[in-house]
Short mmCIF file of C-alpha atoms in Angstrom, two decimals:
data_model
loop_
_atom_site.label_atom_id
_atom_site.label_comp_id
_atom_site.label_asym_id
_atom_site.label_seq_id
_atom_site.Cartn_x
_atom_site.Cartn_y
_atom_site.Cartn_z
CA UNK L 224 -120.60 -68.12 -8.08
CA UNK L 225 -119.73 -67.96 -4.37
CA UNK L 226 -116.05 -67.48 -5.23
CA UNK L 227 -116.91 -64.59 -7.51
CA UNK L 228 -119.10 -62.97 -4.87
CA UNK L 229 -116.33 -63.40 -2.31
CA UNK L 230 -113.84 -61.74 -4.63
CA UNK L 231 -115.95 -58.88 -5.97
CA UNK L 232 -118.53 -58.37 -3.22
CA UNK L 233 -122.22 -59.07 -2.77
CA UNK L 234 -123.19 -56.60 -5.47
CA UNK L 235 -121.71 -58.86 -8.16
CA UNK L 236 -124.27 -59.99 -10.72
CA UNK L 237 -123.91 -62.44 -13.58
CA UNK L 238 -124.65 -61.02 -17.02
CA UNK L 239 -126.18 -63.61 -19.35
CA UNK L 240 -125.28 -62.98 -22.96
CA UNK L 241 -126.61 -66.23 -24.52
CA UNK L 242 -130.30 -66.99 -25.00
CA UNK L 243 -129.87 -70.73 -25.65
CA UNK L 244 -132.08 -72.95 -23.54
CA UNK L 245 -134.42 -70.17 -22.55
CA UNK L 246 -137.45 -71.93 -24.04
CA UNK L 247 -138.41 -69.10 -26.37
CA UNK L 248 -136.75 -67.28 -29.20
CA UNK L 249 -136.04 -63.60 -28.70
CA UNK L 250 -136.33 -61.29 -31.70
CA UNK L 251 -132.94 -60.19 -32.98
CA UNK L 252 -132.01 -56.71 -31.77
CA UNK L 253 -132.30 -53.94 -34.27
CA UNK L 254 -128.97 -53.04 -35.74
CA UNK L 255 -128.18 -49.51 -34.63
CA UNK L 256 -126.93 -47.20 -37.33
CA UNK L 257 -123.26 -46.48 -36.88
CA UNK L 258 -122.86 -42.88 -35.85
CA UNK L 259 -120.13 -40.69 -37.25
CA UNK L 260 -117.33 -40.21 -34.77
CA UNK L 261 -115.27 -37.08 -34.31
CA UNK L 262 -112.28 -39.06 -32.96
CA UNK L 263 -111.81 -42.71 -33.86
CA UNK L 264 -110.93 -45.35 -31.29
CA UNK L 265 -107.33 -45.34 -32.49
CA UNK L 266 -107.09 -41.58 -31.89
CA UNK L 267 -107.34 -40.38 -35.49
CA UNK L 268 -109.38 -37.20 -35.85
CA UNK L 269 -112.04 -37.70 -38.49
CA UNK L 270 -111.84 -34.18 -39.91
CA UNK L 271 -111.09 -33.09 -43.46
CA UNK L 272 -110.36 -29.51 -44.51
CA UNK L 273 -111.93 -28.35 -47.74
CA UNK L 274 -112.47 -25.20 -49.82
CA UNK L 275 -109.21 -23.66 -48.66
CA UNK L 276 -108.90 -21.52 -51.77
CA UNK L 277 -105.75 -19.43 -51.64
CA UNK L 278 -104.86 -20.67 -48.16
CA UNK L 279 -103.03 -23.69 -49.60
CA UNK L 280 -99.92 -21.55 -50.03
CA UNK L 281 -99.53 -21.63 -46.26
CA UNK L 282 -98.54 -25.30 -46.50
CA UNK L 283 -95.56 -24.39 -48.72
CA UNK L 284 -94.37 -21.78 -46.23
CA UNK L 285 -93.89 -24.61 -43.73
CA UNK L 286 -92.65 -27.23 -46.17
CA UNK L 287 -90.72 -29.29 -43.61
CA UNK L 288 -93.77 -29.85 -41.38
CA UNK L 289 -95.86 -30.56 -44.47
CA UNK L 290 -93.48 -33.33 -45.52
CA UNK L 291 -93.37 -34.79 -42.02
CA UNK L 292 -97.16 -34.88 -41.81
CA UNK L 293 -97.47 -36.76 -45.11
CA UNK L 294 -98.04 -40.48 -45.16
CA UNK L 295 -95.12 -42.83 -45.52
CA UNK L 296 -95.80 -43.74 -49.15
CA UNK L 297 -95.74 -40.08 -50.16
CA UNK L 298 -92.60 -39.46 -48.13
CA UNK L 299 -90.77 -42.31 -49.84
CA UNK L 300 -91.96 -41.16 -53.24
CA UNK L 301 -90.74 -37.59 -52.66
CA UNK L 302 -87.47 -38.89 -51.20
CA UNK L 303 -86.66 -41.04 -54.24
CA UNK L 304 -87.93 -38.49 -56.75
CA UNK L 305 -85.87 -35.63 -55.29
CA UNK L 306 -82.61 -37.58 -55.33
CA UNK L 307 -83.27 -38.93 -58.84
CA UNK L 308 -84.01 -35.50 -60.29
CA UNK L 309 -81.01 -33.92 -58.54
CA UNK L 310 -78.65 -36.62 -59.77
CA UNK L 311 -79.90 -36.48 -63.34
CA UNK L 312 -79.71 -32.69 -63.35
CA UNK L 313 -76.13 -32.56 -62.08
CA UNK L 314 -75.02 -35.38 -64.40
CA UNK L 315 -76.51 -33.43 -67.32
CA UNK L 316 -74.51 -30.36 -66.28
CA UNK L 317 -71.23 -32.32 -66.31
CA UNK L 318 -72.09 -33.88 -69.67
CA UNK L 319 -72.98 -30.44 -71.08
CA UNK L 320 -69.59 -28.98 -70.03
CA UNK L 321 -67.80 -31.92 -71.64
CA UNK L 322 -69.87 -31.48 -74.78
CA UNK L 323 -69.19 -27.72 -75.03
CA UNK L 324 -65.43 -28.21 -74.54
CA UNK L 325 -65.27 -31.11 -77.05
CA UNK L 326 -64.04 -33.59 -74.46
CA UNK L 327 -66.38 -36.28 -75.75
CA UNK L 328 -64.54 -36.54 -79.07
CA UNK L 329 -61.03 -36.31 -77.56
CA UNK L 330 -61.50 -38.58 -74.59
CA UNK L 331 -59.09 -41.26 -75.90
CA UNK L 332 -56.37 -38.76 -76.88
CA UNK L 333 -53.51 -39.06 -74.41
CA UNK L 334 -52.08 -35.63 -75.26
CA UNK L 335 -55.36 -33.79 -74.55
CA UNK L 336 -56.31 -32.66 -71.03
CA UNK L 337 -60.12 -32.76 -70.61
CA UNK L 338 -62.21 -31.08 -67.91
CA UNK L 339 -63.02 -34.41 -66.32
CA UNK L 340 -60.86 -37.36 -67.15
CA UNK L 341 -62.48 -40.46 -68.65
CA UNK L 342 -65.88 -38.82 -69.24
CA UNK L 343 -66.84 -39.46 -72.85
CA UNK L 344 -70.66 -39.96 -72.70
CA UNK L 345 -73.68 -39.36 -70.43
CA UNK L 346 -73.38 -42.60 -68.38
CA UNK L 347 -69.78 -41.80 -67.56
CA UNK L 348 -70.81 -38.25 -66.52
CA UNK L 349 -73.54 -39.72 -64.30
CA UNK L 350 -71.07 -42.11 -62.65
CA UNK L 351 -68.65 -39.24 -62.02
CA UNK L 352 -71.38 -37.27 -60.26
CA UNK L 353 -72.39 -40.25 -58.08
CA UNK L 354 -68.77 -40.93 -57.11
CA UNK L 355 -68.28 -37.28 -56.20
CA UNK L 356 -71.60 -36.87 -54.35
CA UNK L 357 -71.22 -40.07 -52.36
CA UNK L 358 -67.49 -39.35 -51.77
CA UNK L 359 -66.63 -42.79 -53.08
CA UNK L 360 -63.64 -41.62 -55.14
CA UNK L 361 -62.59 -44.61 -57.23
CA UNK L 362 -59.80 -42.53 -58.78
CA UNK L 363 -60.54 -43.37 -62.41
CA UNK L 364 -62.61 -40.21 -63.11
CA UNK L 365 -61.39 -36.91 -61.67
CA UNK L 366 -61.56 -33.18 -62.38
CA UNK L 367 -58.50 -31.35 -63.72
CA UNK L 368 -57.21 -27.83 -63.16
CA UNK L 369 -57.71 -26.88 -66.82
CA UNK L 370 -61.47 -26.44 -66.34
CA UNK L 371 -62.55 -23.40 -64.23
CA UNK L 372 -66.23 -23.92 -65.09
CA UNK L 373 -65.94 -27.48 -63.76
CA UNK L 374 -64.55 -26.17 -60.47
CA UNK L 375 -67.50 -23.78 -60.08
CA UNK L 376 -69.96 -26.57 -60.88
CA UNK L 377 -68.22 -28.81 -58.33
CA UNK L 378 -68.72 -26.20 -55.60
CA UNK L 379 -72.38 -25.77 -56.53
CA UNK L 380 -72.83 -29.54 -56.49
CA UNK L 381 -71.36 -29.83 -53.00
CA UNK L 382 -73.59 -27.10 -51.56
CA UNK L 383 -76.75 -28.36 -53.25
CA UNK L 384 -76.06 -31.93 -52.20
CA UNK L 385 -75.59 -30.93 -48.56
CA UNK L 386 -78.91 -29.02 -48.56
CA UNK L 387 -80.84 -31.89 -50.13
CA UNK L 388 -79.30 -34.43 -47.74
CA UNK L 389 -80.03 -32.32 -44.68
CA UNK L 390 -83.62 -31.67 -45.72
CA UNK L 391 -84.66 -35.13 -46.82
CA UNK L 392 -82.66 -37.18 -44.32
CA UNK L 393 -83.78 -34.89 -41.49
CA UNK L 394 -87.39 -35.23 -42.60
CA UNK L 395 -87.14 -39.02 -42.63
CA UNK L 396 -85.42 -39.09 -39.25
CA UNK L 397 -88.08 -36.90 -37.62
CA UNK L 398 -90.85 -39.01 -39.10
CA UNK L 399 -89.27 -42.25 -37.90
CA UNK L 400 -88.62 -40.89 -34.41
CA UNK L 401 -92.12 -39.48 -33.93
CA UNK L 402 -93.68 -40.75 -30.68
CA UNK L 403 -96.93 -41.67 -32.42
CA UNK L 404 -95.97 -45.32 -32.36
CA UNK L 405 -95.35 -45.06 -28.63
CA UNK L 406 -99.06 -44.35 -28.29
CA UNK L 407 -99.75 -47.82 -29.71
CA UNK L 408 -98.62 -49.32 -26.39
CA UNK L 409 -100.94 -47.07 -24.36
CA UNK L 410 -104.29 -48.81 -23.89
CA UNK L 411 -107.77 -47.48 -23.23
CA UNK L 412 -110.74 -49.58 -22.23
CA UNK L 413 -113.22 -50.33 -24.98
CA UNK L 414 -116.14 -49.07 -22.88
CA UNK L 415 -116.72 -46.50 -20.18
CA UNK L 416 -118.88 -47.32 -17.16
CA UNK L 417 -121.21 -45.38 -14.87
CA UNK L 418 -121.82 -46.66 -11.35
CA UNK L 419 -121.66 -45.61 -7.72
CA UNK L 420 -118.27 -45.01 -6.15
CA UNK L 421 -117.84 -43.56 -2.65
CA UNK L 422 -121.56 -42.81 -2.59
CA UNK L 423 -121.45 -40.69 -5.76
CA UNK L 424 -122.47 -41.44 -9.32
CA UNK L 425 -119.21 -41.65 -11.27
CA UNK L 426 -118.16 -42.02 -14.90
CA UNK L 427 -115.15 -44.34 -15.18
CA UNK L 428 -112.79 -45.66 -17.84
CA UNK L 429 -109.44 -47.43 -17.70
CA UNK L 430 -105.97 -46.63 -19.08
CA UNK L 431 -102.85 -48.79 -19.14
CA UNK L 432 -99.21 -48.84 -20.28
CA UNK L 433 -97.90 -52.00 -21.92
CA UNK L 434 -94.22 -51.03 -21.77
CA UNK L 435 -91.92 -51.14 -18.78
CA UNK L 436 -90.61 -47.69 -19.65
CA UNK L 437 -92.61 -45.02 -17.88
CA UNK L 438 -94.49 -42.02 -19.16
CA UNK L 439 -93.00 -39.04 -17.33
CA UNK L 440 -95.43 -36.33 -16.19
CA UNK L 441 -98.40 -38.21 -17.59
CA UNK L 442 -101.57 -36.13 -17.59
CA UNK L 443 -105.08 -36.98 -18.74
CA UNK L 444 -107.87 -34.69 -19.96
CA UNK L 445 -111.43 -35.32 -21.08
CA UNK L 446 -113.63 -33.33 -23.44
CA UNK L 447 -117.35 -33.74 -23.97
CA UNK L 448 -118.45 -33.08 -27.56
CA UNK L 449 -122.15 -32.35 -27.77
CA UNK L 450 -124.23 -30.18 -30.06
CA UNK L 451 -126.44 -27.62 -28.35
CA UNK L 452 -128.47 -24.51 -29.03
CA UNK L 453 -127.97 -21.27 -27.11
CA UNK L 454 -130.89 -19.25 -25.67
CA UNK L 455 -130.34 -16.78 -28.50
CA UNK L 456 -131.06 -19.50 -31.05
CA UNK L 457 -127.46 -20.11 -32.19
CA UNK L 458 -126.69 -23.76 -32.96
CA UNK L 459 -123.26 -24.94 -31.81
CA UNK L 460 -122.23 -28.22 -33.46
CA UNK L 461 -119.78 -30.30 -31.45
CA UNK L 462 -119.55 -27.84 -28.57
CA UNK L 463 -116.60 -28.77 -26.34
CA UNK L 464 -117.08 -28.98 -22.58
CA UNK L 465 -114.45 -29.93 -20.01
CA UNK L 466 -114.94 -33.02 -17.84
CA UNK L 467 -113.22 -32.75 -14.49
CA UNK L 468 -111.12 -35.88 -13.86
CA UNK L 469 -109.31 -34.53 -10.81
CA UNK L 470 -107.82 -31.24 -11.94
CA UNK L 471 -108.55 -29.55 -8.61
CA UNK L 472 -107.20 -32.47 -6.54
CA UNK L 473 -104.24 -33.43 -8.76
CA UNK L 474 -105.76 -36.80 -9.69
CA UNK L 475 -105.24 -36.00 -13.37
CA UNK L 476 -101.47 -36.38 -12.86
CA UNK L 477 -100.91 -40.10 -13.37
CA UNK L 478 -98.24 -42.51 -12.19
CA UNK L 479 -98.92 -44.90 -15.03
CA UNK L 480 -97.08 -48.04 -13.97
CA UNK L 481 -100.15 -50.27 -13.77
CA UNK L 482 -103.66 -49.85 -15.20
CA UNK L 483 -105.59 -47.01 -13.59
CA UNK L 484 -109.30 -46.25 -13.49
CA UNK L 485 -110.00 -42.60 -14.29
CA UNK L 486 -113.07 -41.18 -12.55
CA UNK L 487 -115.32 -38.22 -13.25
CA UNK L 488 -117.71 -37.49 -10.39
CA UNK L 489 -121.14 -36.46 -11.67
CA UNK L 490 -122.28 -33.50 -9.57
CA UNK L 491 -123.95 -30.14 -10.09
CA UNK L 492 -120.94 -28.85 -12.05
CA UNK L 493 -120.82 -31.86 -14.36
CA UNK L 494 -122.35 -31.74 -17.87
CA UNK L 495 -123.93 -35.13 -16.99
CA UNK L 496 -125.86 -33.65 -14.06
CA UNK L 497 -129.24 -34.47 -15.64
CA UNK L 498 -128.13 -37.69 -17.42
CA UNK L 499 -130.09 -40.81 -16.50
CA UNK L 500 -130.19 -44.34 -17.82
CA UNK L 501 -133.33 -43.56 -19.80
CA UNK L 502 -132.02 -40.31 -21.29
CA UNK L 503 -128.85 -42.05 -22.48
CA UNK L 504 -130.95 -43.84 -25.10
CA UNK L 505 -131.84 -40.54 -26.76
CA UNK L 506 -128.72 -38.48 -26.03
CA UNK L 507 -125.92 -38.05 -28.56
CA UNK L 508 -122.50 -37.15 -27.25
CA UNK L 509 -118.86 -38.17 -27.52
CA UNK L 510 -116.26 -38.23 -24.77
CA UNK L 511 -112.74 -37.56 -26.08
CA UNK L 512 -109.92 -38.74 -23.82
CA UNK L 513 -106.42 -37.26 -24.26
CA UNK L 514 -103.42 -38.78 -22.48
CA UNK L 515 -100.16 -36.83 -22.67
CA UNK L 516 -96.72 -37.57 -21.30
CA UNK L 517 -92.98 -37.54 -21.99
CA UNK L 518 -91.43 -40.72 -23.32
CA UNK L 519 -88.75 -41.76 -20.86
CA UNK L 520 -86.34 -43.16 -23.47
CA UNK L 521 -86.45 -40.32 -26.01
CA UNK L 522 -87.63 -37.32 -23.98
CA UNK L 523 -90.25 -36.46 -26.62
CA UNK L 524 -93.86 -35.63 -25.81
CA UNK L 525 -96.35 -38.34 -26.69
CA UNK L 526 -100.12 -38.01 -26.95
CA UNK L 527 -102.64 -40.84 -27.12
CA UNK L 528 -106.32 -40.29 -27.85
CA UNK L 529 -109.55 -42.23 -27.92
CA UNK L 530 -113.25 -41.54 -27.62
CA UNK L 531 -116.46 -43.03 -26.21
CA UNK L 532 -119.87 -42.48 -27.78
CA UNK L 533 -123.15 -42.79 -25.87
CA UNK L 534 -123.59 -46.44 -26.89
CA UNK L 535 -120.12 -47.26 -25.47
CA UNK L 536 -120.99 -46.01 -21.97
CA UNK L 537 -122.36 -48.85 -19.83
CA UNK L 538 -124.77 -47.83 -17.08
CA UNK L 539 -124.48 -49.83 -13.87
CA UNK L 540 -121.16 -51.52 -14.66
CA UNK L 541 -117.80 -51.69 -12.95
CA UNK L 542 -114.37 -52.85 -14.16
CA UNK L 543 -112.84 -56.12 -13.11
CA UNK L 544 -109.70 -55.84 -10.95
CA UNK L 545 -106.59 -56.75 -12.93
CA UNK L 546 -103.83 -56.48 -10.30
CA UNK L 547 -102.97 -59.42 -8.07
CA UNK L 548 -100.20 -59.89 -5.53
CA UNK L 549 -97.74 -62.64 -6.40
CA UNK L 550 -94.66 -63.77 -4.58
CA UNK L 551 -92.36 -60.77 -4.66
CA UNK L 552 -94.18 -58.70 -7.31
CA UNK L 553 -97.54 -57.45 -8.55
CA UNK L 554 -99.02 -59.12 -11.60
CA UNK L 555 -101.28 -57.35 -14.12
CA UNK L 556 -103.76 -59.53 -16.00
CA UNK L 557 -104.49 -57.70 -19.24
CA UNK L 558 -107.00 -60.35 -20.32
CA UNK L 559 -109.51 -58.66 -17.96
CA UNK L 560 -108.54 -55.11 -18.93
CA UNK L 561 -111.76 -54.43 -20.87
CA UNK L 562 -114.06 -56.69 -18.80
CA UNK L 563 -116.89 -55.22 -16.72
CA UNK L 564 -119.62 -56.62 -14.48
CA UNK L 565 -122.98 -55.26 -13.39
CA UNK L 566 -123.53 -53.65 -10.01
CA UNK L 567 -126.69 -52.14 -8.47
CA UNK L 568 -126.92 -48.54 -9.66
CA UNK L 569 -129.89 -46.18 -9.47
CA UNK L 570 -131.22 -45.47 -12.98
CA UNK L 571 -131.93 -41.85 -12.13
CA UNK L 572 -129.78 -38.81 -12.75
CA UNK L 573 -128.08 -36.91 -9.95
CA UNK L 574 -130.54 -34.06 -10.43
CA UNK L 575 -133.51 -36.39 -10.02
CA UNK L 576 -131.97 -38.00 -6.94
CA UNK L 577 -131.41 -34.65 -5.26
CA UNK L 578 -134.95 -33.51 -6.03
CA UNK L 579 -136.38 -36.75 -4.67
CA UNK L 580 -134.27 -36.34 -1.53
CA UNK L 581 -135.60 -32.82 -0.96
CA UNK L 582 -139.19 -33.95 -1.43
CA UNK L 583 -138.81 -36.96 0.86
CA UNK L 584 -137.29 -34.99 3.76
CA UNK L 585 -139.46 -31.98 4.82
CA UNK L 586 -136.82 -30.79 7.27
CA UNK L 587 -134.32 -30.06 4.51
CA UNK L 588 -135.84 -26.68 3.67
CA UNK L 589 -135.83 -25.26 7.24
CA UNK L 590 -132.27 -26.46 7.70
CA UNK L 591 -131.21 -24.02 5.01
CA UNK L 592 -132.17 -21.16 7.31
CA UNK L 593 -130.05 -22.51 10.14
CA UNK L 594 -126.96 -22.81 7.94
CA UNK L 595 -126.19 -19.08 8.06
CA UNK L 596 -125.16 -17.56 11.36
CA UNK L 597 -126.27 -14.03 10.53
CA UNK L 598 -129.61 -14.83 8.88
CA UNK L 599 -132.65 -13.58 10.77
CA UNK L 600 -135.90 -15.49 11.01
CA UNK L 601 -137.63 -13.07 8.65
CA UNK L 602 -134.91 -13.55 6.00
CA UNK L 603 -135.43 -17.30 6.23
CA UNK L 604 -139.14 -16.86 5.77
CA UNK L 605 -138.55 -14.74 2.68
CA UNK L 606 -136.16 -17.35 1.26
CA UNK L 607 -138.61 -20.16 1.84
CA UNK L 608 -141.40 -18.18 0.22
CA UNK L 609 -139.25 -17.58 -2.86
CA UNK L 610 -138.37 -21.28 -3.14
CA UNK L 611 -141.98 -22.40 -2.55
CA UNK L 612 -140.64 -24.84 0.05
CA UNK L 613 -143.21 -23.98 2.75
CA UNK L 614 -146.89 -23.32 2.78
CA UNK L 615 -148.44 -20.11 4.00
CA UNK L 616 -150.29 -19.99 7.30
CA UNK L 617 -154.07 -19.74 7.33
CA UNK L 618 -155.64 -16.33 7.81
CA UNK L 619 -156.88 -17.08 11.33
CA UNK L 620 -153.43 -18.16 12.53
CA UNK L 621 -151.89 -15.07 10.93
CA UNK L 622 -154.31 -12.89 12.93
CA UNK L 623 -153.55 -14.84 16.12
CA UNK L 624 -149.81 -14.41 15.77
CA UNK L 625 -150.33 -10.65 15.48
CA UNK L 626 -147.72 -10.28 12.71
CA UNK L 627 -150.08 -10.16 9.78
CA UNK L 628 -149.73 -6.83 8.05
CA UNK L 629 -146.68 -5.60 9.99
CA UNK L 630 -143.95 -3.90 7.99
CA UNK L 631 -140.87 -5.99 7.24
CA UNK L 632 -138.56 -3.58 9.06
CA UNK L 633 -140.61 -3.91 12.26
CA UNK L 634 -140.65 -7.68 11.93
CA UNK L 635 -136.87 -7.72 11.59
CA UNK L 636 -136.55 -5.62 14.76
CA UNK L 637 -138.85 -7.89 16.71
CA UNK L 638 -137.29 -11.07 15.32
CA UNK L 639 -133.74 -10.06 16.24
CA UNK L 640 -134.90 -9.06 19.73
CA UNK L 641 -136.71 -12.35 20.31
CA UNK L 642 -133.71 -14.32 19.06
CA UNK L 643 -131.46 -12.51 21.54
CA UNK L 644 -133.93 -13.03 24.41
CA UNK L 645 -134.42 -16.73 23.98
CA UNK L 646 -130.84 -17.62 23.04
CA UNK L 647 -130.07 -18.79 26.61
CA UNK L 648 -133.50 -20.30 27.17
CA UNK L 649 -133.11 -22.74 24.29
CA UNK L 650 -129.95 -24.25 25.82
CA UNK L 651 -130.05 -27.23 28.23
CA UNK L 652 -129.77 -26.52 31.92
CA UNK L 653 -126.16 -27.70 32.17
CA UNK L 654 -125.08 -25.47 29.30
CA UNK L 655 -126.94 -22.55 30.86
CA UNK L 656 -124.97 -23.03 34.08
CA UNK L 657 -121.72 -23.31 32.15
CA UNK L 658 -122.46 -20.17 30.17
CA UNK L 659 -123.13 -18.17 33.32
CA UNK L 660 -120.33 -16.12 34.84
CA UNK L 661 -118.65 -17.73 37.91
CA UNK L 662 -119.62 -16.14 41.16
CA UNK L 663 -122.90 -14.73 39.95
CA UNK L 664 -126.21 -16.45 40.61
CA UNK L 665 -128.45 -17.67 37.82
CA UNK L 666 -131.24 -15.30 38.80
CA UNK L 667 -129.00 -12.32 38.43
CA UNK L 668 -127.81 -13.54 35.09
CA UNK L 669 -131.35 -14.07 33.85
CA UNK L 670 -132.38 -10.69 35.24
CA UNK L 671 -129.53 -8.94 33.48
CA UNK L 672 -130.27 -10.74 30.26
CA UNK L 673 -133.95 -9.92 30.41
CA UNK L 674 -133.18 -6.34 31.28
CA UNK L 675 -130.78 -6.00 28.38
CA UNK L 676 -133.11 -7.73 25.92
CA UNK L 677 -136.28 -5.88 26.95
CA UNK L 678 -134.72 -2.46 26.42
CA UNK L 679 -134.52 -2.71 22.63
CA UNK L 680 -137.86 -4.51 22.67
CA UNK L 681 -139.53 -1.65 24.52
CA UNK L 682 -137.89 0.89 22.24
CA UNK L 683 -139.02 -0.90 19.12
CA UNK L 684 -142.58 -1.28 20.40
CA UNK L 685 -142.69 2.36 21.51
CA UNK L 686 -141.97 3.44 17.97
CA UNK L 687 -145.00 1.60 16.63
CA UNK L 688 -148.42 3.17 16.07
CA UNK L 689 -151.01 2.69 18.86
CA UNK L 690 -152.87 -0.07 17.04
CA UNK L 691 -149.67 -1.98 16.33
CA UNK L 692 -148.50 -1.45 19.93
CA UNK L 693 -151.66 -3.21 21.12
CA UNK L 694 -150.96 -6.07 18.71
CA UNK L 695 -147.23 -6.33 19.44
CA UNK L 696 -147.51 -5.88 23.20
CA UNK L 697 -146.29 -8.86 25.19
CA UNK L 698 -149.05 -8.95 27.84
CA UNK L 699 -151.83 -7.62 25.62
CA UNK L 700 -151.40 -10.38 23.09
CA UNK L 701 -153.30 -12.83 25.31
CA UNK L 702 -156.49 -10.84 24.95
CA UNK L 703 -156.71 -11.74 21.27
CA UNK L 704 -156.08 -15.46 21.83
CA UNK L 705 -158.85 -18.09 22.13
CA UNK L 706 -159.59 -19.42 25.64
CA UNK L 707 -157.73 -22.69 25.06
CA UNK L 708 -154.53 -20.96 23.95
CA UNK L 709 -154.75 -18.49 26.87
CA UNK L 710 -155.09 -21.40 29.28
CA UNK L 711 -152.04 -23.07 27.71
CA UNK L 712 -150.03 -19.86 28.10
CA UNK L 713 -151.06 -19.53 31.74
CA UNK L 714 -150.01 -23.11 32.44
CA UNK L 715 -146.63 -22.44 30.86
#
């Protein structure tokens, strides 16, 4: 246990999977109904097209691709059937010419020149066609110059044979050289994991390459398939959403020499922003992973796919390290490729964590006002009122402050003036000395600043009505204050 903690850290926890020796028998877990997958673990898309009607003719317009997409047993059947029919048809044509000319009855007459020598029945006509088509040329059966129809049929046979060979052999070659089998040596972890990484809740899974040949320009993409309903009431089955696995930072471009852990940071832009450990038990979704790259040996593009359903995502788990440093090389232990271990992870969603953080720190809301350089104090108050982040002042304090009932434009004028006046007064003494101009005393600087700042203040107050001037006046404000507050102001 101590060796494991030393290797994986203090957050390593042992997961007990056996209940033997526990002293009590646990009820067997309920067998969860197997959910229908959109993409199987081996990458096969579980989709069937039906009720095509007259659209099936489109498959014949692209016959070559249709044959390549067929399964191997159908390809072999079509391959053998096409050659058999073509051979029988052409052999019948040669036998028919011999029959029309009467060569079958005069085949053993040495003085008679037939169309094709030594063809006196259908098997001999079939052998002549095979020898000609395969360019074997035994020399026993051959065409003569006394048969123009045989020469025309020979030309037609050569052209038709070349077309059939090119089509069928090319189809078989493309099917054998498809990079689908290359995807068999690209591995994905059986489960995905959610845990903390770099202080952020992260969805992780692992990919690996079993071959020494590299995947050039390997790129990975993730799609979230989840049914949802729009605000207009439209139901979208299997709606596809993009999961960011490093597109903005270039982390989706892989150097797939050793197993890599692909990460999706769960933030405000993530579809899993409100996903928690409890909600995973009721959610239904499927994560489709697509790995693309160019096969180094053939130069063809290869694509490997897999998927993870909600029951294959482990909350609070992390993958075991599989790379170790040996003498002169790095060793990859694929026996631990799918293994995970538990780590402490908050069971709450990122949305719940952020809300709890805002509620626990009361200074978070006022800090939003200080983030903008050009925001006035009145704008901050309006923002906080809209967000319900602050409570309103009592009526008595609103009357004391003298701003209750003032128009917003006047409050903006007074707030900007007060901010300008007290900008130097809020600084420490050393910074006030540094900010002063060299060669000019501090009193002069303060006098100039007060003179500059009081001019707009006096103008703004002069524009107010008489009652508001009495309320907004600097020296007349003390008359409305209680005795204790007036005494505090005089002491200051």
